[in-house]
Amino acid sequence: MADGMRFPTSLGTSTADEIRLLGQDLTADLMGKVGFGELAFWLVAMRRPTPSETRVFEAVLVALADHGFTPTAIAARLTYLSAPDSLQGALAAGLLGGGSRFLGVTEDCGQFLHAALDGRAEADWDALALEVVRNAKADGKYVPGLGHPVHKVQDPRTPVLIGIAREEGLEGPHLKLFQAIGRVHEQVLGRRLPLNGAGVCGAALADLGLPVELLRGFALLARAAGLLGQLAEERRRPIGMDAYLTIDRNAEYVEP
């Protein structure tokens, strides 16, 4: 290869008779021996997670696989019916839709908490939480991870994930600050909102030391499982055309 045309990667190599990933033989050392969640963590962090880290990480993936009857699901089903490459198009439509709004909460919350902590591992959590909520309100911004359109009182995923992280000794500063925000935000905002599952997942992923800039990617990874389930459901019980006709018949067309 000519000088200057090398593109090194630390993830893996492939030859005619061997595939190596993370320094391991893919077929001999990884397949059937390493779970997908563990592998995803390993690929990003470049270190193999502990069993406790794997449990928390995979709990996050399961929590974020929730899809529900959302616009993302509808978009995926409609695209599955209409796009030339239907499965590819439907997955793309679902992932882009989820990434733009629903899954952004995971990344936004992780980044929000990470910036507020500014490297602190210990603090008066309630005092810090009051400060960051007041600052957000003064700036006219939402606090990521607060509120849910369905779970108005409590998102059932939140206490479970916090409990798992606590059991595994991985309840770090991001989760502690997030819980404090849940305790004190009513003093500033004047109303009580639930800590939602996407937000607690962002806090848990940040406590695992994963790059906060990539948290949306983990949410997309999890949501892909939900999207495939939605597409399989569309094959079993089609609703895409009914959704389309309902929308079309109720649309009011106006001049631009």
XYZ file of C-alpha atoms in Angstrom:
256
model
C 0.000 0.000 0.000
C 1.293 3.461 -0.836
C 2.635 5.712 1.889
C -0.093 7.634 3.650
C -2.787 5.091 2.704
C -2.962 3.171 5.971
C -6.227 3.300 7.914
C -5.595 1.519 11.219
C -8.400 0.276 13.448
C -8.025 -1.182 16.901
C -11.284 -3.106 16.697
C -10.351 -6.010 14.466
C -8.899 -7.524 11.347
C -10.032 -10.050 8.793
C -7.982 -12.405 6.627
C -8.961 -15.196 4.257
C -9.235 -17.722 7.084
C -9.455 -15.738 10.329
C -11.555 -12.927 11.822
C -10.206 -11.213 14.910
C -12.218 -8.762 16.976
C -10.847 -6.943 20.023
C -7.800 -9.180 19.873
C -9.968 -12.313 20.091
C -10.743 -14.989 17.533
C -14.348 -14.219 16.653
C -15.336 -17.812 15.952
C -13.304 -19.493 18.702
C -13.264 -16.960 21.548
C -16.405 -14.847 21.161
C -19.272 -16.575 19.358
C -21.426 -18.433 21.856
C -19.296 -17.213 24.758
C -19.860 -13.440 24.849
C -23.302 -11.832 24.970
C -24.180 -9.045 22.575
C -24.556 -6.442 25.327
C -21.137 -7.324 26.688
C -19.643 -7.106 23.201
C -21.248 -3.703 22.513
C -19.818 -2.327 25.774
C -16.411 -3.836 24.982
C -16.309 -2.341 21.482
C -16.985 1.171 22.780
C -15.008 1.172 26.024
C -12.142 -0.959 24.640
C -12.201 -2.985 27.835
C -14.222 -6.007 28.801
C -16.967 -5.089 31.280
C -17.243 -6.759 34.664
C -20.253 -9.016 35.279
C -21.832 -6.191 37.320
C -21.303 -3.680 34.514
C -22.723 -6.135 32.001
C -25.859 -6.620 34.121
C -26.512 -2.883 34.418
C -25.721 -2.248 30.749
C -28.016 -5.001 29.531
C -30.748 -3.795 31.906
C -30.490 -0.431 30.131
C -30.791 -2.083 26.717
C -33.899 -3.959 27.835
C -35.446 -0.808 29.332
C -34.880 1.153 26.123
C -36.248 -1.582 23.861
C -39.721 -0.428 24.924
C -41.375 0.971 21.837
C -45.066 1.421 22.336
C -47.608 2.752 19.872
C -45.612 5.887 19.099
C -45.125 7.917 15.910
C -41.848 6.044 15.469
C -43.685 2.726 15.312
C -46.262 4.128 12.906
C -43.550 5.560 10.652
C -41.755 2.210 10.562
C -44.952 0.314 9.729
C -45.965 2.742 6.991
C -42.494 2.704 5.450
C -42.496 -1.080 5.541
C -45.534 -1.011 3.272
C -44.373 1.689 0.884
C -40.581 1.898 0.572
C -38.831 0.056 -2.272
C -36.423 -1.605 0.176
C -39.122 -1.966 2.785
C -37.276 -3.525 5.711
C -34.247 -1.277 5.346
C -36.425 1.791 4.881
C -38.647 0.934 7.836
C -35.693 0.435 10.158
C -34.163 3.703 8.982
C -37.454 5.571 9.450
C -37.909 4.127 12.923
C -34.346 4.769 14.042
C -34.281 8.309 12.714
C -37.638 9.081 14.285
C -36.619 7.594 17.604
C -33.251 9.252 17.529
C -34.602 12.701 16.847
C -36.907 12.870 19.834
C -37.662 9.861 21.997
C -34.149 8.489 22.304
C -32.494 11.876 22.527
C -33.583 12.070 26.178
C -31.051 9.373 27.100
C -28.156 11.331 25.639
C -29.475 14.718 26.745
C -29.912 13.574 30.337
C -26.477 11.944 30.491
C -24.817 15.074 29.120
C -26.835 17.366 31.393
C -25.830 15.419 34.522
C -22.225 15.072 33.380
C -21.882 18.823 32.860
C -23.509 19.576 36.219
C -21.151 17.228 38.061
C -18.044 18.730 36.461
C -15.901 15.849 37.680
C -17.358 15.692 41.206
C -17.848 12.239 42.669
C -19.385 13.431 45.959
C -21.581 16.406 46.754
C -24.573 17.613 48.711
C -26.806 16.072 46.075
C -30.014 17.912 46.962
C -28.239 21.283 47.027
C -26.572 20.602 43.685
C -29.869 19.409 42.225
C -31.619 22.616 43.326
C -28.869 24.650 41.717
C -29.027 22.894 38.357
C -32.837 22.919 38.193
C -32.896 26.633 39.046
C -30.278 27.333 36.385
C -32.236 25.360 33.792
C -35.430 27.255 34.613
C -33.628 30.601 34.482
C -32.277 29.678 31.045
C -35.734 28.666 29.850
C -34.664 25.049 29.324
C -36.225 21.736 30.235
C -34.486 19.384 32.638
C -33.898 16.196 30.596
C -35.373 13.076 32.143
C -38.306 14.795 33.863
C -41.844 13.978 32.777
C -43.486 11.248 30.736
C -46.597 11.344 28.516
C -47.863 7.966 29.775
C -46.335 7.337 33.206
C -47.590 10.491 34.893
C -46.725 9.476 38.472
C -43.779 7.089 38.140
C -42.052 5.398 35.240
C -41.854 1.751 36.354
C -38.382 1.338 34.836
C -36.776 3.996 36.984
C -36.789 2.346 40.449
C -35.899 -1.044 38.968
C -32.807 0.214 37.153
C -31.677 2.238 40.161
C -32.119 -0.872 42.316
C -30.050 -3.011 39.944
C -27.250 -0.427 39.849
C -27.314 -0.234 43.662
C -27.172 -4.020 44.009
C -24.148 -4.143 41.724
C -22.327 -1.286 43.483
C -22.648 0.949 40.413
C -24.927 3.686 41.722
C -22.566 6.524 40.878
C -22.778 10.310 40.940
C -24.936 10.612 37.819
C -27.647 8.389 39.281
C -27.386 10.097 42.682
C -27.796 13.551 41.161
C -30.649 12.320 38.979
C -32.500 10.974 42.019
C -31.884 14.253 43.870
C -33.423 16.156 40.960
C -36.454 13.939 41.386
C -36.670 14.900 45.064
C -36.231 18.664 44.774
C -37.471 19.823 41.358
C -40.996 20.530 42.619
C -39.589 23.310 44.832
C -38.429 25.122 41.689
C -40.905 24.070 39.013
C -44.023 24.110 41.188
C -45.188 20.672 40.072
C -44.047 17.103 40.504
C -42.887 15.183 37.441
C -41.721 11.567 37.213
C -38.126 10.616 36.493
C -38.526 8.855 33.166
C -36.874 5.654 31.991
C -34.900 7.234 29.171
C -33.349 9.682 31.627
C -32.410 7.081 34.226
C -30.823 5.025 31.451
C -28.683 8.018 30.494
C -27.578 8.424 34.115
C -26.758 4.717 34.433
C -24.762 4.648 31.186
C -22.799 7.733 32.260
C -22.026 6.063 35.601
C -20.600 3.118 33.661
C -18.031 5.537 32.237
C -19.301 5.318 28.675
C -18.836 8.435 26.503
C -21.841 10.703 27.026
C -21.636 11.747 23.367
C -22.532 8.179 22.367
C -25.489 7.566 24.688
C -28.029 8.093 21.904
C -26.268 5.304 20.012
C -26.909 2.840 22.823
C -30.549 3.882 22.836
C -30.726 3.266 19.083
C -29.088 -0.116 19.592
C -31.813 -1.060 22.042
C -34.639 0.413 19.998
C -33.628 -1.629 16.947
C -34.940 -4.710 18.772
C -38.273 -2.972 19.336
C -38.441 -1.898 15.707
C -37.880 -5.431 14.455
C -40.673 -6.531 16.780
C -42.965 -3.858 15.332
C -42.202 -4.986 11.783
C -42.850 -8.616 12.686
C -46.131 -7.509 14.256
C -47.013 -5.655 11.046
C -46.647 -8.929 9.177
C -48.822 -10.782 11.704
C -51.475 -8.096 12.251
C -51.204 -5.337 9.622
C -52.292 -1.886 10.789
C -50.063 0.282 8.613
C -52.636 0.858 5.881
C -55.388 1.606 8.409
C -53.099 4.150 10.081
C -52.328 5.719 6.710
C -55.987 5.925 5.661
C -57.013 7.368 9.027
C -54.363 10.061 8.762
C -55.105 10.790 5.102
C -58.866 11.060 5.597
C -58.443 13.426 8.528
C -55.803 15.608 6.919
C -56.674 19.199 6.069
C -54.715 20.337 3.050
C -53.862 24.023 2.899
C -52.019 26.211 0.466
C -48.329 26.707 1.330
